[in-house]
JSON list of C-alpha atoms in Angstrom, two decimals:
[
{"chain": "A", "resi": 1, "resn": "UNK", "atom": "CA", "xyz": [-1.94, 1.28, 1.46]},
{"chain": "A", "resi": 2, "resn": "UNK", "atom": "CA", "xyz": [0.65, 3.41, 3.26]},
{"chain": "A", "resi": 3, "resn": "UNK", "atom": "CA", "xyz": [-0.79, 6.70, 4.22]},
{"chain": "A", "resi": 4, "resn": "UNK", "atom": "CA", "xyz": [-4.24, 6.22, 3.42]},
{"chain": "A", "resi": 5, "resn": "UNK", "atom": "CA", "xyz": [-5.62, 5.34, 7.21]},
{"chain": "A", "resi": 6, "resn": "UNK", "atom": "CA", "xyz": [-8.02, 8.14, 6.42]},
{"chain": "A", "resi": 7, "resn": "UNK", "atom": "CA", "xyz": [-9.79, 6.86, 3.45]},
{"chain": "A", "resi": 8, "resn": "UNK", "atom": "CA", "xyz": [-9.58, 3.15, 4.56]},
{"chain": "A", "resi": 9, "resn": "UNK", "atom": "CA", "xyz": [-8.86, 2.04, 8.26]},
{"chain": "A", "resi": 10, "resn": "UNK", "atom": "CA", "xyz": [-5.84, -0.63, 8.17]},
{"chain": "A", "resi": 11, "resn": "UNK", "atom": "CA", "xyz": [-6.56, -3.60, 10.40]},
{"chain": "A", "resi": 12, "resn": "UNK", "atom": "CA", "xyz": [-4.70, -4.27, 13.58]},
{"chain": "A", "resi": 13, "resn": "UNK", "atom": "CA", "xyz": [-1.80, -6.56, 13.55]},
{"chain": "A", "resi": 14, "resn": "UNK", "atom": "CA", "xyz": [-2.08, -9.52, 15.63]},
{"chain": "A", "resi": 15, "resn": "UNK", "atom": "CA", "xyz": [-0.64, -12.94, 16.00]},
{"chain": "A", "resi": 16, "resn": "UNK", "atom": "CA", "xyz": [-3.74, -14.03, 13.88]},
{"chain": "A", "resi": 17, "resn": "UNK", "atom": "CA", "xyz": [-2.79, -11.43, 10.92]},
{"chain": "A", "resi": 18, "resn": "UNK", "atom": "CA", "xyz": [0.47, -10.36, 11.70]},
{"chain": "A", "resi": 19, "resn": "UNK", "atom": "CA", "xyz": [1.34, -8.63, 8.13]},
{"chain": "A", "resi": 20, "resn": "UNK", "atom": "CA", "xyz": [-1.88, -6.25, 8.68]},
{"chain": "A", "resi": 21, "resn": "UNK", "atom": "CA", "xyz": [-4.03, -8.68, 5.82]},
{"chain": "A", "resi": 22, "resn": "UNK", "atom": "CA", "xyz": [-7.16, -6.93, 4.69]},
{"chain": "A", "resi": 23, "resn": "UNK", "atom": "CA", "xyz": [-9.33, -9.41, 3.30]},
{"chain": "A", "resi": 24, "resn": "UNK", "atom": "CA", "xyz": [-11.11, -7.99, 0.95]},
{"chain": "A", "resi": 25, "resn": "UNK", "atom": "CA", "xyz": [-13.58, -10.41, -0.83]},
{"chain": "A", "resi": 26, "resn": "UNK", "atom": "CA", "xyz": [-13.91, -14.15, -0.10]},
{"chain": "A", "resi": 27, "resn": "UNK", "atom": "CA", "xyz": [-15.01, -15.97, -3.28]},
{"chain": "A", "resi": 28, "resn": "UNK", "atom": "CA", "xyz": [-15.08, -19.71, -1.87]},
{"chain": "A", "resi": 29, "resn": "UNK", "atom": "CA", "xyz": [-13.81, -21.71, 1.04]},
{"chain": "A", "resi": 30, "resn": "UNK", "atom": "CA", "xyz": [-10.69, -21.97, -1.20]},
{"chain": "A", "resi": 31, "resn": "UNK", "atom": "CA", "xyz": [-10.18, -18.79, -3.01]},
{"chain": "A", "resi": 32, "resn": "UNK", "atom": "CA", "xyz": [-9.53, -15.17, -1.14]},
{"chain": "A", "resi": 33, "resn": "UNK", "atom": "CA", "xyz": [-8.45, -11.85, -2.22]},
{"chain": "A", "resi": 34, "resn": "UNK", "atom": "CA", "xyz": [-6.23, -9.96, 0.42]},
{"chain": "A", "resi": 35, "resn": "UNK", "atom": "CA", "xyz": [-4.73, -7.21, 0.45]},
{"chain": "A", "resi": 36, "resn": "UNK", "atom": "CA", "xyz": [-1.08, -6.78, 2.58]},
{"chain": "A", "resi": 37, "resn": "UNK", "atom": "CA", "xyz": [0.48, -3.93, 3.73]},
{"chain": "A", "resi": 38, "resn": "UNK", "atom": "CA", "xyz": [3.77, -4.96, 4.22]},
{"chain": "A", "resi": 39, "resn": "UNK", "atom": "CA", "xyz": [6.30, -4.97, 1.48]},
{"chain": "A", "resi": 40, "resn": "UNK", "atom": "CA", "xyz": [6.47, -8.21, -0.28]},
{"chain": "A", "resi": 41, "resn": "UNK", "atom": "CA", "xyz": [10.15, -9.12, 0.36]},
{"chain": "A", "resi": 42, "resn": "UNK", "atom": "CA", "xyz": [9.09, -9.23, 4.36]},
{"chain": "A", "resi": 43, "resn": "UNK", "atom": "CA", "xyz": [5.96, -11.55, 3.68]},
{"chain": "A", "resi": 44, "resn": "UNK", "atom": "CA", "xyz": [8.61, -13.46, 1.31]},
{"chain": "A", "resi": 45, "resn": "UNK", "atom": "CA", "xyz": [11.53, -14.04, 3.34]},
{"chain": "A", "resi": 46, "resn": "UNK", "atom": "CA", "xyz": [9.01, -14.72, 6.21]},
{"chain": "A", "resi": 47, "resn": "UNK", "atom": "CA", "xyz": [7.91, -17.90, 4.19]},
{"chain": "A", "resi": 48, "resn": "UNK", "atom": "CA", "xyz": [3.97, -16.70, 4.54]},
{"chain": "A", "resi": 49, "resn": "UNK", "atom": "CA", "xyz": [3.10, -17.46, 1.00]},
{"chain": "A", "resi": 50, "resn": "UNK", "atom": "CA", "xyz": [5.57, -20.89, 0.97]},
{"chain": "A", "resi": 51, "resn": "UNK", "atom": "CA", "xyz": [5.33, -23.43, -1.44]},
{"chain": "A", "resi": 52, "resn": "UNK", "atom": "CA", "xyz": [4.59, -21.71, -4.35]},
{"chain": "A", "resi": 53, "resn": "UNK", "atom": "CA", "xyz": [2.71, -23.40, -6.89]},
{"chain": "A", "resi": 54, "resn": "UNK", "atom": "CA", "xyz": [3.68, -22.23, -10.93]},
{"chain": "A", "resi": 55, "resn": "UNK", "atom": "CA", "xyz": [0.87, -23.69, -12.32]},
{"chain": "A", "resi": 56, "resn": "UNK", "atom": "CA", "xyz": [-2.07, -22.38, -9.77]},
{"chain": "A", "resi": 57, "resn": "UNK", "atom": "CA", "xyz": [-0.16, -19.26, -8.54]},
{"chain": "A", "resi": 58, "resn": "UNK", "atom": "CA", "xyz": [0.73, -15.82, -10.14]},
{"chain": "A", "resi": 59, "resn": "UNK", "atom": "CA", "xyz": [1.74, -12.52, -8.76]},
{"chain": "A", "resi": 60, "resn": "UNK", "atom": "CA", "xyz": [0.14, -9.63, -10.33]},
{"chain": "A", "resi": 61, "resn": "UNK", "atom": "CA", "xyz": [1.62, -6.19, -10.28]},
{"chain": "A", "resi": 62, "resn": "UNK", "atom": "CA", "xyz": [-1.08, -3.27, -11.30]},
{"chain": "A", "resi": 63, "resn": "UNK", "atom": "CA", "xyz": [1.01, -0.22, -12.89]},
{"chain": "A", "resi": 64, "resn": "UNK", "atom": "CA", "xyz": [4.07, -1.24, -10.19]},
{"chain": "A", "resi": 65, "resn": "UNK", "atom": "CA", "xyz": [6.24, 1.75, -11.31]},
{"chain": "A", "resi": 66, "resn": "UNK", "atom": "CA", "xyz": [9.38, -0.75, -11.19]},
{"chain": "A", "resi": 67, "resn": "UNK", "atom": "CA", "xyz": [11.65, 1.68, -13.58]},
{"chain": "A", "resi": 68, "resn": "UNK", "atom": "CA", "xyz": [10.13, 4.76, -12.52]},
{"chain": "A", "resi": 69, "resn": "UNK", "atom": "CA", "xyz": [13.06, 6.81, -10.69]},
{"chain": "A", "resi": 70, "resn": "UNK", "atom": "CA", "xyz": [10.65, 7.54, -7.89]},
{"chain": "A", "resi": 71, "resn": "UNK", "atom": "CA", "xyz": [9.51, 4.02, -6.56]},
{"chain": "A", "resi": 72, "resn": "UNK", "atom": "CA", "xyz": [12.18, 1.90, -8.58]},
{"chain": "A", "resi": 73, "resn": "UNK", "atom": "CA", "xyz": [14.65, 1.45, -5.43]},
{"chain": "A", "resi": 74, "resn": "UNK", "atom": "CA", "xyz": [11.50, -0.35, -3.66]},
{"chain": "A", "resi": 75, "resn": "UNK", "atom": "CA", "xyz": [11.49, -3.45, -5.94]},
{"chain": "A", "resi": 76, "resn": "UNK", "atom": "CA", "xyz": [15.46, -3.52, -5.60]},
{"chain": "A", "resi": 77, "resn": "UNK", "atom": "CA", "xyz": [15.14, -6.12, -2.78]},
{"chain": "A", "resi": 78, "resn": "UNK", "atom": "CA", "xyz": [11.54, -7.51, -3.82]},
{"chain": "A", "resi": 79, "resn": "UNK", "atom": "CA", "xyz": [12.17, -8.57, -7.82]},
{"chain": "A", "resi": 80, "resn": "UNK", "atom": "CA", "xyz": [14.77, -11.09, -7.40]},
{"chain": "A", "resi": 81, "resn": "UNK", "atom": "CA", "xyz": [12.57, -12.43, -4.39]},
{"chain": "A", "resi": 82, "resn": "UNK", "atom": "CA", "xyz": [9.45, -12.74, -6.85]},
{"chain": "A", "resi": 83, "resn": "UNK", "atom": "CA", "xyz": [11.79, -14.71, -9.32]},
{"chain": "A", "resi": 84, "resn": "UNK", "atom": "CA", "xyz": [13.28, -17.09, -7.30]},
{"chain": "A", "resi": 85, "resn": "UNK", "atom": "CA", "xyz": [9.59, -18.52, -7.51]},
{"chain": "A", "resi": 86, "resn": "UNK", "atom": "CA", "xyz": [9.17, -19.13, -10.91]},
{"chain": "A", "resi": 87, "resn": "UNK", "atom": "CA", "xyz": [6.11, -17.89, -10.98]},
{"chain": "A", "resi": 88, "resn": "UNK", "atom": "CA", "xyz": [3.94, -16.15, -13.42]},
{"chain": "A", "resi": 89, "resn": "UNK", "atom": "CA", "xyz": [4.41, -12.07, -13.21]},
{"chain": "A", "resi": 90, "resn": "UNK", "atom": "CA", "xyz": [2.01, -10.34, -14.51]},
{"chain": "A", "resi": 91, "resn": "UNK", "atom": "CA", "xyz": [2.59, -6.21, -15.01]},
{"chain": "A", "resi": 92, "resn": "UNK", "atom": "CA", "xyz": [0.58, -3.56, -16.14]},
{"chain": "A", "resi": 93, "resn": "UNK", "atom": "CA", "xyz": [1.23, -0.16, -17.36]},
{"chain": "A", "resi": 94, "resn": "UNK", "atom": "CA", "xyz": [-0.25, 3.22, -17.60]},
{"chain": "A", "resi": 95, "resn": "UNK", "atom": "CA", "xyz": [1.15, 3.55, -21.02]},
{"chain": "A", "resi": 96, "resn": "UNK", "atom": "CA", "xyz": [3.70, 1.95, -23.62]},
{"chain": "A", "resi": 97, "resn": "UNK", "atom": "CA", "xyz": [6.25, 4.45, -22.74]},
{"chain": "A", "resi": 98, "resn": "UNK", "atom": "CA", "xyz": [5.56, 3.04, -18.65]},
{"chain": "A", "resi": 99, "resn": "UNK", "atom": "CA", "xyz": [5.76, -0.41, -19.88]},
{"chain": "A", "resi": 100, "resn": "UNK", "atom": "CA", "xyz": [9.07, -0.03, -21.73]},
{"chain": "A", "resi": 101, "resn": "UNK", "atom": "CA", "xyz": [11.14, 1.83, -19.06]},
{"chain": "A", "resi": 102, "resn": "UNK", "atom": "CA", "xyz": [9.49, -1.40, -16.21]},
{"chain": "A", "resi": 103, "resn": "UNK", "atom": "CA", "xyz": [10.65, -4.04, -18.67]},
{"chain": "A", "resi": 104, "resn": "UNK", "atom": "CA", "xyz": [14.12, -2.53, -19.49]},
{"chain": "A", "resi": 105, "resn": "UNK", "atom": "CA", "xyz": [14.60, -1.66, -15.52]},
{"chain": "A", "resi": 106, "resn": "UNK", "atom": "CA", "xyz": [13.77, -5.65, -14.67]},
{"chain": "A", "resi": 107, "resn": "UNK", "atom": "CA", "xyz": [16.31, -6.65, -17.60]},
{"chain": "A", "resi": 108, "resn": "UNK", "atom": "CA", "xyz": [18.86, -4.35, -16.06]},
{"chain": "A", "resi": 109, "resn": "UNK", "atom": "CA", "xyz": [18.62, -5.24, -12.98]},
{"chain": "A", "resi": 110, "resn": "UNK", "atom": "CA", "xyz": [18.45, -8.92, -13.24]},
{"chain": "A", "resi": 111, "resn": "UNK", "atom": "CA", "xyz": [20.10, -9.92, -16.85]},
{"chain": "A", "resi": 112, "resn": "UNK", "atom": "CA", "xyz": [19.39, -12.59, -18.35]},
{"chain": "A", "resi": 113, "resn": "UNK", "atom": "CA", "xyz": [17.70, -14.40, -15.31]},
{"chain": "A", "resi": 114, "resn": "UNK", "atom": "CA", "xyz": [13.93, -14.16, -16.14]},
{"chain": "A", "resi": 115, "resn": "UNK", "atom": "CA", "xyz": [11.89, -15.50, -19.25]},
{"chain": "A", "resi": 116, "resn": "UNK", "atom": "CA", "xyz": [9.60, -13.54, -20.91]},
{"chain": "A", "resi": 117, "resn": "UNK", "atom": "CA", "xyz": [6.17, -15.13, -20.56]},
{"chain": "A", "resi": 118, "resn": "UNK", "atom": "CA", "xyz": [4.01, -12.70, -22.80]},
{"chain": "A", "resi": 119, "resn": "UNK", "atom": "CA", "xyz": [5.48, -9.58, -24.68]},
{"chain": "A", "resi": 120, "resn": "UNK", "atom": "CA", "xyz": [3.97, -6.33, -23.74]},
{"chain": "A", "resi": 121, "resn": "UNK", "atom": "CA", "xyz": [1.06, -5.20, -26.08]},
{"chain": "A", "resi": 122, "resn": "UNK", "atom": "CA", "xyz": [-2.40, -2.95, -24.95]},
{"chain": "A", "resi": 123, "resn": "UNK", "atom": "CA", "xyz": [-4.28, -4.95, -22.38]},
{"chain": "A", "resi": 124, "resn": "UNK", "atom": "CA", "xyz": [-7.72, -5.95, -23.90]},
{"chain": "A", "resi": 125, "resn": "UNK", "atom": "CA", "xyz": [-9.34, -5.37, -20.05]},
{"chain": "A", "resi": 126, "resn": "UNK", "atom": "CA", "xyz": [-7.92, -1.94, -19.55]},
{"chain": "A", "resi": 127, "resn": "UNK", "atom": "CA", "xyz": [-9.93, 1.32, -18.15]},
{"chain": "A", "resi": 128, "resn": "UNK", "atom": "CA", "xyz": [-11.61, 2.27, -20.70]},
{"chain": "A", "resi": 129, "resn": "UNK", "atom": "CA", "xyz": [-11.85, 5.93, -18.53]},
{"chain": "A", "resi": 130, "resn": "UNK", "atom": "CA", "xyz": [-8.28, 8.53, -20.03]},
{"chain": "A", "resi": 131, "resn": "UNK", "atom": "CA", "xyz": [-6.62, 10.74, -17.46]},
{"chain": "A", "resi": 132, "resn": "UNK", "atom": "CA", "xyz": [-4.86, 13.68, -18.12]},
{"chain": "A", "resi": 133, "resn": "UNK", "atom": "CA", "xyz": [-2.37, 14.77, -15.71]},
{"chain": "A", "resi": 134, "resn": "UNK", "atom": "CA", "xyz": [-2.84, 17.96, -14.30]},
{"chain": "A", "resi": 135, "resn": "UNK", "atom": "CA", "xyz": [0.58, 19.10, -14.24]},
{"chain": "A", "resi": 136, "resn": "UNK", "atom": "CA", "xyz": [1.14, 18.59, -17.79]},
{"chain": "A", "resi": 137, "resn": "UNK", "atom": "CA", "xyz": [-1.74, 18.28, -19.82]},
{"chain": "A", "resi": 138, "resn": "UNK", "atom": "CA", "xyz": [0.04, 16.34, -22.38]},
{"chain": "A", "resi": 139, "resn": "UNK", "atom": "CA", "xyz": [0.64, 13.44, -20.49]},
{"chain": "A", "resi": 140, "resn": "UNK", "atom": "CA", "xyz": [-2.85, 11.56, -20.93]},
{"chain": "A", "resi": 141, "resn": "UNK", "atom": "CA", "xyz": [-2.86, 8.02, -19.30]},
{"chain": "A", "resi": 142, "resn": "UNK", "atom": "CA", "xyz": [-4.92, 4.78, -19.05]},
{"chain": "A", "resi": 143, "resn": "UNK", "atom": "CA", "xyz": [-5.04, 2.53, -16.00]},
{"chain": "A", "resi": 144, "resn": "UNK", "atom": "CA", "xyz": [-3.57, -0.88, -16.86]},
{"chain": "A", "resi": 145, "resn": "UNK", "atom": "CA", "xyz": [-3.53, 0.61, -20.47]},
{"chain": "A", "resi": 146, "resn": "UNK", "atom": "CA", "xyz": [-1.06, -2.42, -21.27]},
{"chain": "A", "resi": 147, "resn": "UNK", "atom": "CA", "xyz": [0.14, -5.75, -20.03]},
{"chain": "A", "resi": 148, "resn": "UNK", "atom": "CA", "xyz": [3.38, -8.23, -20.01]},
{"chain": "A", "resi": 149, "resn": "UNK", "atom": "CA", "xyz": [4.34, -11.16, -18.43]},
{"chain": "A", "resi": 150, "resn": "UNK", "atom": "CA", "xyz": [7.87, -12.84, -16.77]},
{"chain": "A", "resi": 151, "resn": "UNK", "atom": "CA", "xyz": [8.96, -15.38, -14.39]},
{"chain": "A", "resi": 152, "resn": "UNK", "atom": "CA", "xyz": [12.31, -16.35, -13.33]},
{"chain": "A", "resi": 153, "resn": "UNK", "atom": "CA", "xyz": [14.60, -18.25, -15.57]},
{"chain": "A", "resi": 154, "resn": "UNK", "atom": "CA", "xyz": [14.02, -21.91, -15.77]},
{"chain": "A", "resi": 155, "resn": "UNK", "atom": "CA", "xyz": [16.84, -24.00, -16.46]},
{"chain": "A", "resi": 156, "resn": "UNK", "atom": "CA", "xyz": [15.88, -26.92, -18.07]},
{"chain": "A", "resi": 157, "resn": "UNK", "atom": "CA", "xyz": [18.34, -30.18, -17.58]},
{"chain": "A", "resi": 158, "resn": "UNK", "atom": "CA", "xyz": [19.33, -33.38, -19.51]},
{"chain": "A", "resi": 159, "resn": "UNK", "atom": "CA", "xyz": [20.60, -36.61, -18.80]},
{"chain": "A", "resi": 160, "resn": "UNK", "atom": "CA", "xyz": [23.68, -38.28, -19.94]},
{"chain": "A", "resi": 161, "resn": "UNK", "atom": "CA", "xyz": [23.49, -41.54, -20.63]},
{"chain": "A", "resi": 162, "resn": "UNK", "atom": "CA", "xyz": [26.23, -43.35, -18.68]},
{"chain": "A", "resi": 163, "resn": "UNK", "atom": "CA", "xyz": [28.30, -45.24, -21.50]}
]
Protein backbone atom coordinates (compact mmCIF):
# COMPACT_ATOMS: atom_id res chain seq x y z
CA UNK A 1 0.00 0.00 0.00
CA UNK A 2 2.95 2.36 0.50
CA UNK A 3 3.10 4.88 -2.23
CA UNK A 4 0.02 4.26 -3.93
CA UNK A 5 -2.22 7.29 -2.24
CA UNK A 6 -2.85 8.14 -5.87
CA UNK A 7 -4.49 5.08 -7.13
CA UNK A 8 -6.24 4.29 -3.76
CA UNK A 9 -6.76 6.94 -0.92
CA UNK A 10 -5.39 5.34 2.52
CA UNK A 11 -7.79 5.95 5.38
CA UNK A 12 -7.03 8.25 8.23
CA UNK A 13 -5.59 6.90 11.35
CA UNK A 14 -7.58 7.34 14.36
CA UNK A 15 -8.01 5.93 17.78
CA UNK A 16 -10.85 3.83 16.10
CA UNK A 17 -8.31 2.37 13.30
CA UNK A 18 -5.11 3.28 14.46
CA UNK A 19 -2.95 0.88 12.00
CA UNK A 20 -4.70 2.78 8.89
CA UNK A 21 -7.24 -0.69 8.34
CA UNK A 22 -8.93 -0.58 4.99
CA UNK A 23 -11.75 -2.77 5.14
CA UNK A 24 -12.23 -4.01 2.14
CA UNK A 25 -15.21 -6.49 1.93
CA UNK A 26 -17.38 -7.59 4.88
CA UNK A 27 -18.67 -11.14 4.26
CA UNK A 28 -20.73 -11.66 7.65
CA UNK A 29 -21.06 -10.17 11.08
CA UNK A 30 -18.11 -12.54 11.79
CA UNK A 31 -15.86 -12.66 8.86
CA UNK A 32 -13.90 -9.37 7.33
CA UNK A 33 -11.22 -8.85 4.90
CA UNK A 34 -8.85 -5.83 5.78
CA UNK A 35 -6.25 -4.64 4.48
CA UNK A 36 -3.25 -2.89 6.92
CA UNK A 37 -0.74 -0.68 6.09
CA UNK A 38 1.54 -1.03 8.70
CA UNK A 39 4.17 -3.66 8.72
CA UNK A 40 3.09 -6.75 10.43
CA UNK A 41 5.73 -6.95 13.20
CA UNK A 42 4.11 -3.39 14.56
CA UNK A 43 0.42 -4.81 14.44
CA UNK A 44 2.20 -8.03 16.10
CA UNK A 45 4.11 -6.78 18.89
CA UNK A 46 1.13 -4.36 19.44
CA UNK A 47 -0.98 -7.53 20.36
CA UNK A 48 -3.89 -6.31 17.68
CA UNK A 49 -4.41 -9.70 16.21
CA UNK A 50 -3.88 -11.56 19.98
CA UNK A 51 -4.89 -14.85 20.66
CA UNK A 52 -4.23 -16.53 17.71
CA UNK A 53 -6.24 -19.39 16.89
CA UNK A 54 -4.17 -22.47 14.68
CA UNK A 55 -7.06 -24.13 13.75
CA UNK A 56 -9.42 -21.01 12.48
CA UNK A 57 -6.49 -18.63 11.66
CA UNK A 58 -3.83 -18.49 8.82
CA UNK A 59 -1.63 -15.80 7.48
CA UNK A 60 -1.39 -15.67 3.83
CA UNK A 61 1.51 -14.14 2.02
CA UNK A 62 0.73 -13.41 -1.94
CA UNK A 63 4.24 -13.56 -3.90
CA UNK A 64 5.95 -11.94 -0.42
CA UNK A 65 9.43 -11.70 -2.08
CA UNK A 66 10.95 -13.05 1.39
CA UNK A 67 14.46 -14.21 -0.38
CA UNK A 68 14.43 -11.69 -2.95
CA UNK A 69 17.62 -9.37 -2.21
CA UNK A 70 15.41 -6.36 -2.67
CA UNK A 71 12.55 -6.76 -0.01
CA UNK A 72 14.19 -9.76 1.97
CA UNK A 73 15.59 -7.44 4.94
CA UNK A 74 11.71 -6.45 5.53
CA UNK A 75 10.63 -9.91 6.80
CA UNK A 76 13.97 -10.00 8.96
CA UNK A 77 12.00 -8.73 12.01
CA UNK A 78 8.40 -9.97 10.80
CA UNK A 79 9.11 -14.05 10.10
CA UNK A 80 10.10 -15.09 13.44
CA UNK A 81 7.06 -12.89 14.72
CA UNK A 82 4.63 -14.91 12.30
CA UNK A 83 6.13 -18.22 13.81
CA UNK A 84 5.96 -17.71 17.22
CA UNK A 85 2.13 -18.24 16.37
CA UNK A 86 2.04 -21.47 15.09
CA UNK A 87 -0.02 -20.68 12.62
CA UNK A 88 -0.66 -21.80 9.16
CA UNK A 89 1.64 -19.74 6.45
CA UNK A 90 0.59 -19.84 3.39
CA UNK A 91 3.13 -18.38 0.38
CA UNK A 92 2.83 -17.94 -3.10
CA UNK A 93 5.20 -17.46 -5.86
CA UNK A 94 5.55 -15.95 -9.20
CA UNK A 95 7.50 -18.92 -10.30
CA UNK A 96 9.37 -22.18 -9.03
CA UNK A 97 12.62 -20.44 -9.24
CA UNK A 98 10.68 -17.47 -6.69
CA UNK A 99 9.42 -20.20 -4.57
CA UNK A 100 12.77 -21.93 -4.06
CA UNK A 101 15.00 -18.90 -3.21
CA UNK A 102 11.57 -17.77 -0.35
CA UNK A 103 11.74 -21.28 1.08
CA UNK A 104 15.59 -21.60 1.31
CA UNK A 105 15.76 -17.75 2.68
CA UNK A 106 13.02 -18.82 5.63
CA UNK A 107 15.23 -22.08 6.30
CA UNK A 108 18.26 -19.87 6.54
CA UNK A 109 17.12 -17.57 8.48
CA UNK A 110 15.28 -19.52 11.01
CA UNK A 111 16.84 -23.30 10.95
CA UNK A 112 15.21 -25.81 11.90
CA UNK A 113 12.39 -23.86 13.79
CA UNK A 114 9.38 -24.14 11.38
CA UNK A 115 7.50 -27.32 9.97
CA UNK A 116 6.72 -27.64 6.63
CA UNK A 117 2.94 -27.78 6.28
CA UNK A 118 2.59 -28.40 2.40
CA UNK A 119 5.65 -28.71 -0.05
CA UNK A 120 5.72 -26.21 -2.78
CA UNK A 121 4.12 -27.48 -6.12
CA UNK A 122 2.00 -25.12 -8.98
CA UNK A 123 -0.99 -23.64 -7.26
CA UNK A 124 -4.19 -25.14 -8.90
CA UNK A 125 -5.96 -21.35 -8.39
CA UNK A 126 -3.19 -19.41 -10.02
CA UNK A 127 -3.63 -16.47 -12.80
CA UNK A 128 -4.21 -18.10 -15.49
CA UNK A 129 -3.05 -14.45 -17.35
CA UNK A 130 1.52 -14.86 -18.21
CA UNK A 131 3.57 -11.71 -17.88
CA UNK A 132 6.59 -11.05 -19.50
CA UNK A 133 8.86 -8.65 -17.99
CA UNK A 134 9.73 -5.86 -19.97
CA UNK A 135 13.22 -5.57 -19.10
CA UNK A 136 14.05 -8.98 -20.04
CA UNK A 137 11.75 -10.65 -22.15
CA UNK A 138 12.80 -13.97 -20.99
CA UNK A 139 11.64 -13.74 -17.67
CA UNK A 140 7.80 -14.69 -18.19
CA UNK A 141 5.85 -14.94 -14.83
CA UNK A 142 2.49 -16.06 -13.32
CA UNK A 143 0.82 -14.44 -10.33
CA UNK A 144 0.62 -16.93 -7.46
CA UNK A 145 1.96 -19.41 -10.17
CA UNK A 146 2.80 -21.75 -7.06
CA UNK A 147 2.06 -22.35 -3.44
CA UNK A 148 3.69 -23.79 0.02
CA UNK A 149 2.88 -23.87 3.39
CA UNK A 150 4.87 -23.52 7.12
CA UNK A 151 4.21 -22.74 10.62
CA UNK A 152 6.47 -22.56 13.47
CA UNK A 153 7.93 -25.62 15.01
CA UNK A 154 5.73 -27.48 17.35
CA UNK A 155 7.30 -29.33 19.99
CA UNK A 156 5.36 -32.02 20.96
CA UNK A 157 5.87 -33.35 24.83
CA UNK A 158 5.54 -36.65 26.83
CA UNK A 159 5.00 -37.66 30.17
CA UNK A 160 7.06 -39.72 32.42
CA UNK A 161 5.47 -41.85 34.44
CA UNK A 162 6.67 -41.24 38.02
CA UNK A 163 8.04 -44.79 39.18
Amino acid sequence: MTNREAEFPLPERTPANPFGAVVEDRLTSYLKISTFVEYYHTLHQAGHFYPYDPYFDCFMLFHPGLGHPASSHEWQETIPQLLETKVPILVTGYTEYDMKRDIDWVKETVGGEMDMLMEPGENRFRSLRWDINDLDPQDVSCGNWGVWAFRGKRYETTRKDPE
